PDB file of C-alpha atoms and ligand atoms in Angstrom:
ATOM      1  CA  UNK A   1      64.720 148.740 123.674  1.00  0.00           C
ATOM      2  CA  UNK A   2      64.489 146.692 120.321  1.00  0.00           C
ATOM      3  CA  UNK A   3      68.266 147.288 119.754  1.00  0.00           C
ATOM      4  CA  UNK A   4      69.555 145.726 122.741  1.00  0.00           C
ATOM      5  CA  UNK A   5      67.274 142.293 122.923  1.00  0.00           C
ATOM      6  CA  UNK A   6      68.945 142.080 119.808  1.00  0.00           C
ATOM      7  CA  UNK A   7      73.014 142.834 120.830  1.00  0.00           C
ATOM      8  CA  UNK A   8      72.044 140.558 124.104  1.00  0.00           C
ATOM      9  CA  UNK A   9      70.250 137.973 121.216  1.00  0.00           C
ATOM     10  CA  UNK A  10      74.010 138.443 119.361  1.00  0.00           C
ATOM     11  CA  UNK A  11      75.481 137.647 122.062  1.00  0.00           C
ATOM     12  CA  UNK A  12      73.562 134.123 123.769  1.00  0.00           C
ATOM     13  CA  UNK A  13      73.761 133.359 120.223  1.00  0.00           C
ATOM     14  CA  UNK A  14      77.527 133.950 119.702  1.00  0.00           C
ATOM     15  CA  UNK A  15      77.778 131.826 123.199  1.00  0.00           C
ATOM     16  CA  UNK A  16      76.253 129.490 122.223  1.00  0.00           C
ATOM     17  CA  UNK A  17      78.377 129.234 118.997  1.00  0.00           C
ATOM     18  CA  UNK A  18      81.954 129.349 120.640  1.00  0.00           C
ATOM     19  CA  UNK A  19      79.853 126.354 123.192  1.00  0.00           C
ATOM     20  CA  UNK A  20      79.489 123.577 120.256  1.00  0.00           C
ATOM     21  CA  UNK A  21      82.810 124.247 119.349  1.00  0.00           C
ATOM     22  CA  UNK A  22      84.122 123.824 122.888  1.00  0.00           C
ATOM     23  CA  UNK A  23      82.034 120.776 122.266  1.00  0.00           C
ATOM     24  CA  UNK A  24      83.415 119.373 119.484  1.00  0.00           C
ATOM     25  CA  UNK A  25      86.936 120.023 119.176  1.00  0.00           C
ATOM     26  CA  UNK A  26      86.928 118.234 122.779  1.00  0.00           C
ATOM     27  CA  UNK A  27      86.443 114.566 122.085  1.00  0.00           C
ATOM     28  CA  UNK A  28      89.249 114.670 118.967  1.00  0.00           C
ATOM     29  CA  UNK A  29      91.526 116.657 121.536  1.00  0.00           C
ATOM     30  CA  UNK A  30      90.191 113.608 124.704  1.00  0.00           C
ATOM     31  CA  UNK A  31      91.458 110.856 122.183  1.00  0.00           C
ATOM     32  CA  UNK A  32      94.298 112.056 121.873  1.00  0.00           C
ATOM     33  CA  UNK A  33      95.653 111.715 124.604  1.00  0.00           C
ATOM     34  CA  UNK A  34      94.230 108.480 125.252  1.00  0.00           C
ATOM     35  CA  UNK A  35      96.391 107.402 122.274  1.00  0.00           C
ATOM     36  CA  UNK A  36      99.872 105.585 122.818  1.00  0.00           C
ATOM     37  CA  UNK A  37     103.135 106.626 123.087  1.00  0.00           C
ATOM     38  CA  UNK A  38     105.197 105.179 120.402  1.00  0.00           C
ATOM     39  CA  UNK A  39     109.311 105.297 120.883  1.00  0.00           C
ATOM     40  CA  UNK A  40     110.890 104.338 117.419  1.00  0.00           C
ATOM     41  CA  UNK A  41     114.969 103.888 118.385  1.00  0.00           C
ATOM     42  CA  UNK A  42     117.667 104.638 115.383  1.00  0.00           C
ATOM     43  CA  UNK A  43     120.400 103.657 115.402  1.00  0.00           C
ATOM     44  CA  UNK A  44     123.304 105.930 113.350  1.00  0.00           C
ATOM     45  CA  UNK A  45     126.738 103.490 113.972  1.00  0.00           C
ATOM     46  CA  UNK A  46     126.955 102.611 110.470  1.00  0.00           C
ATOM     47  CA  UNK A  47     125.365 106.190 109.191  1.00  0.00           C
ATOM     48  CA  UNK A  48     128.533 107.851 108.594  1.00  0.00           C
ATOM     49  CA  UNK A  49     128.056 111.184 107.622  1.00  0.00           C
ATOM     50  CA  UNK A  50     124.807 111.242 107.319  1.00  0.00           C
ATOM     51  CA  UNK A  51     125.062 110.118 110.803  1.00  0.00           C
ATOM     52  CA  UNK A  52     124.304 114.241 112.218  1.00  0.00           C
ATOM     53  CA  UNK A  53     121.571 114.147 109.028  1.00  0.00           C
ATOM     54  CA  UNK A  54     119.193 111.123 110.976  1.00  0.00           C
ATOM     55  CA  UNK A  55     119.207 113.787 114.387  1.00  0.00           C
ATOM     56  CA  UNK A  56     117.758 116.307 111.834  1.00  0.00           C
ATOM     57  CA  UNK A  57     114.967 113.808 109.435  1.00  0.00           C
ATOM     58  CA  UNK A  58     114.144 113.110 113.519  1.00  0.00           C
ATOM     59  CA  UNK A  59     113.706 115.760 114.776  1.00  0.00           C
ATOM     60  CA  UNK A  60     112.187 116.978 112.140  1.00  0.00           C
ATOM     61  CA  UNK A  61     109.064 113.402 112.336  1.00  0.00           C
ATOM     62  CA  UNK A  62     109.168 114.016 116.396  1.00  0.00           C
ATOM     63  CA  UNK A  63     107.982 118.146 115.288  1.00  0.00           C
ATOM     64  CA  UNK A  64     106.011 116.789 112.808  1.00  0.00           C
ATOM     65  CA  UNK A  65     104.080 113.990 114.960  1.00  0.00           C
ATOM     66  CA  UNK A  66     101.901 113.260 118.027  1.00  0.00           C
ATOM     67  CA  UNK A  67     102.776 110.308 120.211  1.00  0.00           C
ATOM     68  CA  UNK A  68     105.528 109.920 118.043  1.00  0.00           C
ATOM     69  CA  UNK A  69     109.174 109.978 119.515  1.00  0.00           C
ATOM     70  CA  UNK A  70     111.754 109.312 116.869  1.00  0.00           C
ATOM     71  CA  UNK A  71     115.033 109.081 119.553  1.00  0.00           C
ATOM     72  CA  UNK A  72     119.247 107.772 119.023  1.00  0.00           C
ATOM     73  CA  UNK A  73     118.920 104.725 121.290  1.00  0.00           C
ATOM     74  CA  UNK A  74     118.490 101.677 119.595  1.00  0.00           C
ATOM     75  CA  UNK A  75     117.973  98.964 116.393  1.00  0.00           C
ATOM     76  CA  UNK A  76     113.920  99.428 115.197  1.00  0.00           C
ATOM     77  CA  UNK A  77     116.118 101.358 112.884  1.00  0.00           C
ATOM     78  CA  UNK A  78     119.709 101.772 111.249  1.00  0.00           C
ATOM     79  CA  UNK A  79     121.400 103.801 108.831  1.00  0.00           C
ATOM     80  CA  UNK A  80     123.332 103.393 106.540  1.00  0.00           C
ATOM     81  CA  UNK A  81     125.787 104.621 104.465  1.00  0.00           C
ATOM     82  CA  UNK A  82     126.915 103.094 100.544  1.00  0.00           C
ATOM     83  CA  UNK A  83     128.331 104.233  98.153  1.00  0.00           C
ATOM     84  CA  UNK A  84     126.373 103.583  94.089  1.00  0.00           C
ATOM     85  CA  UNK A  85     123.317 101.523  94.291  1.00  0.00           C
ATOM     86  CA  UNK A  86     120.972 104.804  95.280  1.00  0.00           C
ATOM     87  CA  UNK A  87     118.952 105.191  98.726  1.00  0.00           C
ATOM     88  CA  UNK A  88     116.161 103.270  99.936  1.00  0.00           C
ATOM     89  CA  UNK A  89     114.527 101.714 103.074  1.00  0.00           C
ATOM     90  CA  UNK A  90     113.915  98.229 103.438  1.00  0.00           C
ATOM     91  CA  UNK A  91     111.139  97.689 106.480  1.00  0.00           C
ATOM     92  CA  UNK A  92     110.434  94.642 108.548  1.00  0.00           C
ATOM     93  CA  UNK A  93     106.938  95.982 109.684  1.00  0.00           C
ATOM     94  CA  UNK A  94     105.455  99.896 111.487  1.00  0.00           C
ATOM     95  CA  UNK A  95     108.534 101.065 112.352  1.00  0.00           C
ATOM     96  CA  UNK A  96     111.121  98.554 112.120  1.00  0.00           C
ATOM     97  CA  UNK A  97     113.655  98.624 109.222  1.00  0.00           C
ATOM     98  CA  UNK A  98     117.289  99.647 107.669  1.00  0.00           C
ATOM     99  CA  UNK A  99     117.970 103.164 105.208  1.00  0.00           C
ATOM    100  CA  UNK A 100     120.500 103.180 102.911  1.00  0.00           C
ATOM    101  CA  UNK A 101     122.008 106.815 101.582  1.00  0.00           C
ATOM    102  CA  UNK A 102     123.397 106.607  99.192  1.00  0.00           C
ATOM    103  CA  UNK A 103     126.094 108.655  98.532  1.00  0.00           C
ATOM    104  CA  UNK A 104     126.581 109.789  95.454  1.00  0.00           C
ATOM    105  CA  UNK A 105     122.617 110.306  95.749  1.00  0.00           C
ATOM    106  CA  UNK A 106     123.321 112.976  98.556  1.00  0.00           C
ATOM    107  CA  UNK A 107     125.007 114.473  96.599  1.00  0.00           C
ATOM    108  CA  UNK A 108     122.921 116.121  93.610  1.00  0.00           C
ATOM    109  CA  UNK A 109     119.457 115.357  96.093  1.00  0.00           C
ATOM    110  CA  UNK A 110     119.008 117.330  99.024  1.00  0.00           C
ATOM    111  CA  UNK A 111     120.093 114.922 101.588  1.00  0.00           C
ATOM    112  CA  UNK A 112     118.321 116.052 104.593  1.00  0.00           C
ATOM    113  CA  UNK A 113     114.693 115.099 102.431  1.00  0.00           C
ATOM    114  CA  UNK A 114     116.680 112.208 101.354  1.00  0.00           C
ATOM    115  CA  UNK A 115     117.030 110.906 104.532  1.00  0.00           C
ATOM    116  CA  UNK A 116     113.237 111.953 106.364  1.00  0.00           C
ATOM    117  CA  UNK A 117     111.837 110.473 103.385  1.00  0.00           C
ATOM    118  CA  UNK A 118     113.200 106.705 103.037  1.00  0.00           C
ATOM    119  CA  UNK A 119     112.032 107.464 107.620  1.00  0.00           C
ATOM    120  CA  UNK A 120     109.094 107.720 105.935  1.00  0.00           C
ATOM    121  CA  UNK A 121     108.699 104.655 104.318  1.00  0.00           C
ATOM    122  CA  UNK A 122     109.648 102.955 107.679  1.00  0.00           C
ATOM    123  CA  UNK A 123     107.223 104.709 109.497  1.00  0.00           C
ATOM    124  CA  UNK A 124     103.994 103.597 106.824  1.00  0.00           C
ATOM    125  CA  UNK A 125     104.343 105.922 104.046  1.00  0.00           C
ATOM    126  CA  UNK A 126     104.250 105.150 100.249  1.00  0.00           C
ATOM    127  CA  UNK A 127     106.017 106.764  97.228  1.00  0.00           C
ATOM    128  CA  UNK A 128     104.065 109.163  95.964  1.00  0.00           C
ATOM    129  CA  UNK A 129     105.721 110.033  92.236  1.00  0.00           C
ATOM    130  CA  UNK A 130     103.712 112.736  91.471  1.00  0.00           C
ATOM    131  CA  UNK A 131     106.371 115.169  91.305  1.00  0.00           C
ATOM    132  CA  UNK A 132     104.981 117.617  93.867  1.00  0.00           C
ATOM    133  CA  UNK A 133     108.142 118.693  95.410  1.00  0.00           C
ATOM    134  CA  UNK A 134     105.295 119.658  99.154  1.00  0.00           C
ATOM    135  CA  UNK A 135     105.198 116.393  99.437  1.00  0.00           C
ATOM    136  CA  UNK A 136     107.714 114.783 100.653  1.00  0.00           C
ATOM    137  CA  UNK A 137     106.704 110.784  99.619  1.00  0.00           C
ATOM    138  CA  UNK A 138     107.296 112.120  96.008  1.00  0.00           C
ATOM    139  CA  UNK A 139     110.512 111.615  96.054  1.00  0.00           C
ATOM    140  CA  UNK A 140     112.970 112.194  93.445  1.00  0.00           C
ATOM    141  CA  UNK A 141     109.888 112.740  91.157  1.00  0.00           C
ATOM    142  CA  UNK A 142     109.889 116.751  92.500  1.00  0.00           C
ATOM    143  CA  UNK A 143     112.917 117.089  91.137  1.00  0.00           C
ATOM    144  CA  UNK A 144     116.508 117.491  91.822  1.00  0.00           C
ATOM    145  CA  UNK A 145     115.840 121.830  92.745  1.00  0.00           C
ATOM    146  CA  UNK A 146     113.085 120.323  96.145  1.00  0.00           C
ATOM    147  CA  UNK A 147     115.096 120.848  99.051  1.00  0.00           C
ATOM    148  CA  UNK A 148     112.164 120.776 101.218  1.00  0.00           C
ATOM    149  CA  UNK A 149     113.096 118.270 103.840  1.00  0.00           C
ATOM    150  CA  UNK A 150     109.511 118.409 106.100  1.00  0.00           C
ATOM    151  CA  UNK A 151     106.328 115.464 105.621  1.00  0.00           C
ATOM    152  CA  UNK A 152     103.607 117.006 104.370  1.00  0.00           C
ATOM    153  CA  UNK A 153     100.325 118.051 107.264  1.00  0.00           C
ATOM    154  CA  UNK A 154      98.370 114.521 105.488  1.00  0.00           C
ATOM    155  CA  UNK A 155     101.573 112.455 105.335  1.00  0.00           C
ATOM    156  CA  UNK A 156     102.758 113.708 109.206  1.00  0.00           C
ATOM    157  CA  UNK A 157      99.088 112.808 110.092  1.00  0.00           C
ATOM    158  CA  UNK A 158      98.754 109.538 108.370  1.00  0.00           C
ATOM    159  CA  UNK A 159     102.296 108.678 110.265  1.00  0.00           C
ATOM    160  CA  UNK A 160     100.625 109.235 113.595  1.00  0.00           C
ATOM    161  CA  UNK A 161      97.183 107.582 112.933  1.00  0.00           C
ATOM    162  CA  UNK A 162      99.313 105.011 111.779  1.00  0.00           C
ATOM    163  CA  UNK A 163     101.325 104.861 115.269  1.00  0.00           C
ATOM    164  CA  UNK A 164      98.200 105.700 118.045  1.00  0.00           C
ATOM    165  CA  UNK A 165      96.101 102.650 116.237  1.00  0.00           C
ATOM    166  CA  UNK A 166      93.280 104.630 114.896  1.00  0.00           C
ATOM    167  CA  UNK A 167      94.102 104.657 111.344  1.00  0.00           C
ATOM    168  CA  UNK A 168      93.829 100.776 110.541  1.00  0.00           C
ATOM    169  CA  UNK A 169      96.788  99.431 106.348  1.00  0.00           C
ATOM    170  CA  UNK A 170      97.286  96.657 105.326  1.00  0.00           C
ATOM    171  CA  UNK A 171     100.301  98.318 104.236  1.00  0.00           C
ATOM    172  CA  UNK A 172     103.005  98.576 107.107  1.00  0.00           C
ATOM    173  CA  UNK A 173     104.529  95.360 106.384  1.00  0.00           C
ATOM    174  CA  UNK A 174     107.061  94.316 104.995  1.00  0.00           C
ATOM    175  CA  UNK A 175     108.457  96.175 102.306  1.00  0.00           C
ATOM    176  CA  UNK A 176     111.061  97.386 100.206  1.00  0.00           C
ATOM    177  CA  UNK A 177     111.536 100.799  98.721  1.00  0.00           C
ATOM    178  CA  UNK A 178     113.669 101.216  95.819  1.00  0.00           C
ATOM    179  CA  UNK A 179     114.087 103.913  93.282  1.00  0.00           C
ATOM    180  CA  UNK A 180     112.108 106.780  94.812  1.00  0.00           C
ATOM    181  CA  UNK A 181     115.743 109.725  93.554  1.00  0.00           C
ATOM    182  CA  UNK A 182     116.383 108.420  89.702  1.00  0.00           C
ATOM    183  CA  UNK A 183     119.843 108.365  88.909  1.00  0.00           C
ATOM    184  CA  UNK A 184     120.779 111.368  87.790  1.00  0.00           C
ATOM    185  CA  UNK A 185     123.248 111.046  84.505  1.00  0.00           C
ATOM    186  CA  UNK A 186     126.772 113.746  84.655  1.00  0.00           C
ATOM    187  CA  UNK A 187     126.313 115.992  81.436  1.00  0.00           C
ATOM    188  CA  UNK A 188     129.263 114.845  79.380  1.00  0.00           C
ATOM    189  CA  UNK A 189     132.412 116.442  79.860  1.00  0.00           C
ATOM    190  CA  UNK A 190     132.910 119.492  77.186  1.00  0.00           C
TER     191      UNK A 190
HETATM  192 ZN1   ZN B   1     110.132 106.706  98.031  1.00  0.00          ZN
END
């Protein structure tokens, strides 16, 4: 009798615990549903051989974020292929600007990582040169051997929250981001 009473109490406690869990979880799910979906239209007409990589980078950002869609549908974000001078991003406002990918640099650093990183600036992320390859915004500080093209959960959540309007930031305006990928001087021949 005593053990049955204890087990009944356990069931009651477990049920209560589950209900509390569900109650806590629902407000955040509701606010995610309520946020406005945003679309960033990009244009690869001048991206040259990097057009396909731009599409891959868009898919990565779409999969990592909530209520944000990058689509090849217009000119919020223009992507250019350049030769020399280094890859960089020019953000005019959140979700708007231009990304330049340097062919020479893309032969040293992973081109998809460069692309997702530079687009990350357009989506509101600053550089974070701490050498951590798990971060996308560590850029070239993680070295040429780092090929990770994915934003961390924290990086992706920051973008989601910026576009949802649930994170206010004064750092999403007009800004140029250069030197994310240090120029790698080739080893002397012979
Ligand atoms: Zn950068």
